[in-house]
Short mmCIF file of C-alpha atoms in Angstrom, two decimals:
data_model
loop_
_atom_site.label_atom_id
_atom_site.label_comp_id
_atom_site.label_asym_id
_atom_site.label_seq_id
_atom_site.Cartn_x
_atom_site.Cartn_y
_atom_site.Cartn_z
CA UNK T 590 72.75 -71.36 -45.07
CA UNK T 591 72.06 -72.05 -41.33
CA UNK T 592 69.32 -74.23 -40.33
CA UNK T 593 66.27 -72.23 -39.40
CA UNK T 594 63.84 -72.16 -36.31
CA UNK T 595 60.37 -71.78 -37.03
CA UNK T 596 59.29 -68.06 -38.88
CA UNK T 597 55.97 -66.35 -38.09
CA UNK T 598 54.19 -66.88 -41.39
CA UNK T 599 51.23 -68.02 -42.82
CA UNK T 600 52.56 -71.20 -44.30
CA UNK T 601 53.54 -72.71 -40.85
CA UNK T 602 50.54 -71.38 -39.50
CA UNK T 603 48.92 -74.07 -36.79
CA UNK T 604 51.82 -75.89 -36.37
CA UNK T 605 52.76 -76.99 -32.46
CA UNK T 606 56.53 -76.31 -31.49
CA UNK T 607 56.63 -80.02 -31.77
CA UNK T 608 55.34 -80.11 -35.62
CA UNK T 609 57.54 -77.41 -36.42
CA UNK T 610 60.90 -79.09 -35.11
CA UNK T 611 59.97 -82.44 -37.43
CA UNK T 612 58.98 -79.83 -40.26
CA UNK T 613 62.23 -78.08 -40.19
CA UNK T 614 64.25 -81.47 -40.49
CA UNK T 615 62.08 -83.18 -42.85
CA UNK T 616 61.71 -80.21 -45.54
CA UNK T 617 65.25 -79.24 -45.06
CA UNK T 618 64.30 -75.06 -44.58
CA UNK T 619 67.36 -73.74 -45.05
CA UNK T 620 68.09 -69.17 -44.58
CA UNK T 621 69.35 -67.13 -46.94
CA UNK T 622 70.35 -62.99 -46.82
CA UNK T 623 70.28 -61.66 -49.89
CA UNK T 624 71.14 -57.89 -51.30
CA UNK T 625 69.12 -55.92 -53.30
CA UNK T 626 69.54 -56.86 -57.04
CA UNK T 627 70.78 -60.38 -56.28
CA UNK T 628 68.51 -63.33 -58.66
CA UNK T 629 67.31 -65.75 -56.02
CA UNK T 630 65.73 -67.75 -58.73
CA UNK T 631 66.74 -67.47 -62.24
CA UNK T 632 64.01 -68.41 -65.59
CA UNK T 633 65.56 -71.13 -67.52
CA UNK T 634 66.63 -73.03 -63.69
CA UNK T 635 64.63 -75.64 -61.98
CA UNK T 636 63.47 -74.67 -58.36
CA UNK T 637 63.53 -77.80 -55.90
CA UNK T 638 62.48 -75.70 -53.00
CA UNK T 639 60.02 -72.96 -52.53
CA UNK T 640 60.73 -69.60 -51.07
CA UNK T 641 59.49 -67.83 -48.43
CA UNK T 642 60.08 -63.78 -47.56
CA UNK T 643 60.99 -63.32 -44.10
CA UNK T 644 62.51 -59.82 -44.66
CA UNK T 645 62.71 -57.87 -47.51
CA UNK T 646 60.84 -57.87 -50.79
CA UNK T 647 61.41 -60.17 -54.06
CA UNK T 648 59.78 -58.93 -57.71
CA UNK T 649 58.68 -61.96 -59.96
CA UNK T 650 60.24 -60.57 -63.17
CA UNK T 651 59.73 -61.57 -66.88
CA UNK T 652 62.31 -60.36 -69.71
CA UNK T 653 61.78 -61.08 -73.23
CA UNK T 654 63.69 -61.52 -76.23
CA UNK T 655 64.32 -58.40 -76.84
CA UNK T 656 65.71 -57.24 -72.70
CA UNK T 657 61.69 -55.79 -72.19
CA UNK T 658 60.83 -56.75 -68.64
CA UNK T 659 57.71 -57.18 -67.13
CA UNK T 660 56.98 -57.29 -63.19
CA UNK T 661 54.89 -59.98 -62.83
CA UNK T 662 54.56 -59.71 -58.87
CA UNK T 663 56.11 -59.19 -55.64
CA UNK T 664 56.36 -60.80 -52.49
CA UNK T 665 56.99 -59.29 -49.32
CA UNK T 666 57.72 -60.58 -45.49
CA UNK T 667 55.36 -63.83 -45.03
CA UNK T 668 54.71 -64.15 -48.84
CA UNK T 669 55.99 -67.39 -50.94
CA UNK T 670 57.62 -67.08 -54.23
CA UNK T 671 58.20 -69.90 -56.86
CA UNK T 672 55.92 -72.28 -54.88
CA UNK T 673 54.43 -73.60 -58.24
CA UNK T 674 57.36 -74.61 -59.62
CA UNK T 675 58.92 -76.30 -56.80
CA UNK T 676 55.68 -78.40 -56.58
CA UNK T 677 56.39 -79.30 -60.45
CA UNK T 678 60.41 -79.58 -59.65
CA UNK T 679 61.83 -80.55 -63.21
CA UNK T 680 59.88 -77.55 -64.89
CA UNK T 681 61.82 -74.95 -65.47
CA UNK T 682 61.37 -71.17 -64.43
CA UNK T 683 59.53 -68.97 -67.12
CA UNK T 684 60.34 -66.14 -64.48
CA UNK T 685 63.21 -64.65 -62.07
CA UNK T 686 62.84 -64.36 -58.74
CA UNK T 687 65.19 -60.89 -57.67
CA UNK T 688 65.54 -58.96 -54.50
CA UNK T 689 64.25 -55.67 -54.46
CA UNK T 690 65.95 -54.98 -51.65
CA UNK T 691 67.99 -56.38 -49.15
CA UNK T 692 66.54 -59.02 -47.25
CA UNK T 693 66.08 -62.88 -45.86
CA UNK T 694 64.45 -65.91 -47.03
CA UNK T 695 63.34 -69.25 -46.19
CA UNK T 696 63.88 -72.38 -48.62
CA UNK T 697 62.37 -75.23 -47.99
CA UNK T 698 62.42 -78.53 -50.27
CA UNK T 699 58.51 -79.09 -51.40
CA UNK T 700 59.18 -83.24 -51.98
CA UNK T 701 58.75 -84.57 -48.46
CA UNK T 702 55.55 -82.32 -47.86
CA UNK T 703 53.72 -83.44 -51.07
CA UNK T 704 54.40 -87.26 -50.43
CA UNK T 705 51.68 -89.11 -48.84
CA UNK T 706 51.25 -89.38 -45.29
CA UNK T 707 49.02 -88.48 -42.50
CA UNK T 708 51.20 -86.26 -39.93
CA UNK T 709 49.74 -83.42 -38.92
CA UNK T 710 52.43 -81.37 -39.28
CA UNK T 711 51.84 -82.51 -43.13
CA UNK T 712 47.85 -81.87 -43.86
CA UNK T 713 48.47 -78.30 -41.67
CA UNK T 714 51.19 -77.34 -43.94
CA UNK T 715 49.76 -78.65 -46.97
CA UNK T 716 45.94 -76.91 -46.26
CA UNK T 717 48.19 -73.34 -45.64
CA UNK T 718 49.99 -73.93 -48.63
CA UNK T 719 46.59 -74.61 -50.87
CA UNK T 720 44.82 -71.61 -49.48
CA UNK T 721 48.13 -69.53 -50.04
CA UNK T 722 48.28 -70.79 -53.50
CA UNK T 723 45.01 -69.84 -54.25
CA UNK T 724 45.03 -66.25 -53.20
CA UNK T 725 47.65 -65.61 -55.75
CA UNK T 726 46.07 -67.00 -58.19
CA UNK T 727 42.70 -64.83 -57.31
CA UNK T 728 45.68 -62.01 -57.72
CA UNK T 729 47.22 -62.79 -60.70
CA UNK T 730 43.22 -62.88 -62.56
CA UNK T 731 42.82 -59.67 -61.27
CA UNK T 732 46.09 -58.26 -63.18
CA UNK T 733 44.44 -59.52 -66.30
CA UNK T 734 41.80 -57.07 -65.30
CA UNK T 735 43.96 -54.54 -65.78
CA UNK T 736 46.60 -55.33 -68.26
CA UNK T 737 43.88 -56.47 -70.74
CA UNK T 738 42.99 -52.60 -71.71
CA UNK T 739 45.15 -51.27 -75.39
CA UNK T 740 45.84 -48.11 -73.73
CA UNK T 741 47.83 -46.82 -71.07
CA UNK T 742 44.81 -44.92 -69.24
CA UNK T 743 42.94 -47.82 -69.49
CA UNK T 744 45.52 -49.85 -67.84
CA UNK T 745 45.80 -47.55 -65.08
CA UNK T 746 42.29 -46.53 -64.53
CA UNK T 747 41.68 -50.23 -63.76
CA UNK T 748 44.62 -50.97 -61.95
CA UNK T 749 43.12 -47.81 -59.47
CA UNK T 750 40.19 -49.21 -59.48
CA UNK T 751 41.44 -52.84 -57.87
CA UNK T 752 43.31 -50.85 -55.29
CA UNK T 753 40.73 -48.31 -54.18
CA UNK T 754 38.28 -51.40 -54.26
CA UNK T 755 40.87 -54.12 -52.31
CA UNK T 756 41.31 -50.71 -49.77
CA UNK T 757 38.35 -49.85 -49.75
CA UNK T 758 39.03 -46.19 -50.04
CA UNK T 759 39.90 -43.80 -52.81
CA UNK T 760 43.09 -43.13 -51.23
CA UNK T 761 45.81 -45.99 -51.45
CA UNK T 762 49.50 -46.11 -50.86
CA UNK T 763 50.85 -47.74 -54.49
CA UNK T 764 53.31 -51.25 -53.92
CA UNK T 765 55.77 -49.82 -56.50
CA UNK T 766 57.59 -46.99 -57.90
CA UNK T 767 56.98 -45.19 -61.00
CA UNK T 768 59.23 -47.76 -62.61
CA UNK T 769 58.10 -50.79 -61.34
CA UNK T 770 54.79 -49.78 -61.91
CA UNK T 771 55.43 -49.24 -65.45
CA UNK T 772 56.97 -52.49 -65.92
CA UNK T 773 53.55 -54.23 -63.80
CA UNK T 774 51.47 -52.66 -66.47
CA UNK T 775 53.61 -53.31 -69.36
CA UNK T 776 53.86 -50.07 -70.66
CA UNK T 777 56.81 -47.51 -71.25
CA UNK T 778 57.57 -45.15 -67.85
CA UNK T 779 57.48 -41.86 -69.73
CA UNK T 780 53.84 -42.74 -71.82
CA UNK T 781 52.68 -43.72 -67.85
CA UNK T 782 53.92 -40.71 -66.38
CA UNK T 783 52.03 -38.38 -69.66
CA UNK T 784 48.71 -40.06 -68.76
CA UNK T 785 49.17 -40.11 -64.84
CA UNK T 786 49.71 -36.01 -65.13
CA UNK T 787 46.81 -35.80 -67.91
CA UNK T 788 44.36 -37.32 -65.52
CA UNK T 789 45.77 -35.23 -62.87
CA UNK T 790 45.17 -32.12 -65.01
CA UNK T 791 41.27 -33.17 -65.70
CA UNK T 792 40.90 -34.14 -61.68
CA UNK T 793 40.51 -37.87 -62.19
CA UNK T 794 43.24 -38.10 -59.46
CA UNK T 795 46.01 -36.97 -57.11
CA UNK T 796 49.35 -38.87 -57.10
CA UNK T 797 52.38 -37.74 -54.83
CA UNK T 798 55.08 -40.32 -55.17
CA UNK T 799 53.50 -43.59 -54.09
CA UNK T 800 50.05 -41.60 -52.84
CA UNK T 801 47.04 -41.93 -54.96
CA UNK T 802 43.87 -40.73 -54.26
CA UNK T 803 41.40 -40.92 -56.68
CA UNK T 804 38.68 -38.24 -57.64
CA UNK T 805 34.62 -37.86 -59.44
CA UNK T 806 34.61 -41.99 -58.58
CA UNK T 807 30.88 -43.39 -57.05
CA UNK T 808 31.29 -44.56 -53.50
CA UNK T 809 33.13 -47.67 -52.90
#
């Protein structure tokens, strides 16, 4: 991996061309291409360095015992991905981090930045990093939102409902295929695809590949 210059994303946000130059040495940030299907992170492996999407997109995945997988999240261009675990370096993935498509990231090793010191380059990095971390977190409670429903309708009418609401329109694009979707929700494609065309039949809503719009719904 060649050594990087300074992306355009949220976690260096602030930083001076001078910051970013002693940032670049002192976490070690490191590029990497990747092709679609490649495991950038595998569960059961220790992650020393966090990631960070500069092109492409990487799903968080989950597979159990049994081969069932379940898409836990994505991250696309500007996102991070395993940034808990590299802050907690000797605990090992529970998920895999796999390209979705083809793509480049940024690694960077997390041990310098959480050591103590007062360089601004340090406290801007860490405060980005902190409000990053939280807005997943706000994310992943809302997918209990809408994986806590028994049924399949009830999973999707709430997963709609987070979208239309985080849009704030009844017409969204959806992140994911029917597939992927399936496997977010934790259900089986072809009981998904039964309900999606049974709420299309009673006008709940109107779904054209990755097009929603949803129907008979109070304004937003």
């Amino acid at each position: 991996m060649e050594l990087c210059q300074l992306p355009d994303v949220p976690l260096f946000r602030g930083l001076t061309e001078a910051e970013a130059e002693t940032a670049i040495t002192a976490l070690r940030m490191r590029r990497k291409a990747f092709a679609k299907g490649e495991i950038l992170l595998e569960a059961g492996q220790c992650a020393p360095a966090l990631g960070v999407v500069l092109a492409g997109c990487v799903h968080m995945e989950h597979l159990d015992v049994w081969g069932s997988k379940t898409l836990l999240g994505q991250a696309g261009p500007g996102d991070l991905f395993a940034e808990t675990y590299a802050c907690l370096p000797e605990e090992p993935l529970l998920v895999s981090a796999v390209a979705a498509e083809g793509g480049e990231a940024l690694f960077l090793e997390t041990e310098q930045l959480l050591q103590c010191g007062c360089e601004p380059w340090r406290w801007k990095m860490t405060q980005n990093l902190l409000r990053i971390a939280a807005r997943k977190n706000l994310n992943l409670a809302q997918r209990s939102l809408y994986t806590a429903p028994k049924t399949i309708r009830g999973r999707v009418t709430a997963y709609f409902s987070v979208l239309a609401r985080r849009s704030g329109s009844a017409r969204f694009t959806l992140s994911f295929d029917r597939q992927q979707l399936a496997d977010h929700l934790g259900v089986d494609r072809s009981a998904l695809s039964n309900a999606l065309s049974q709420m299309q039949k009673e006008g709940l809503l109107v779904i054209d590949k990755r097009e929603v719009e949803l129907k008979q719904i109070e304004e937003l």
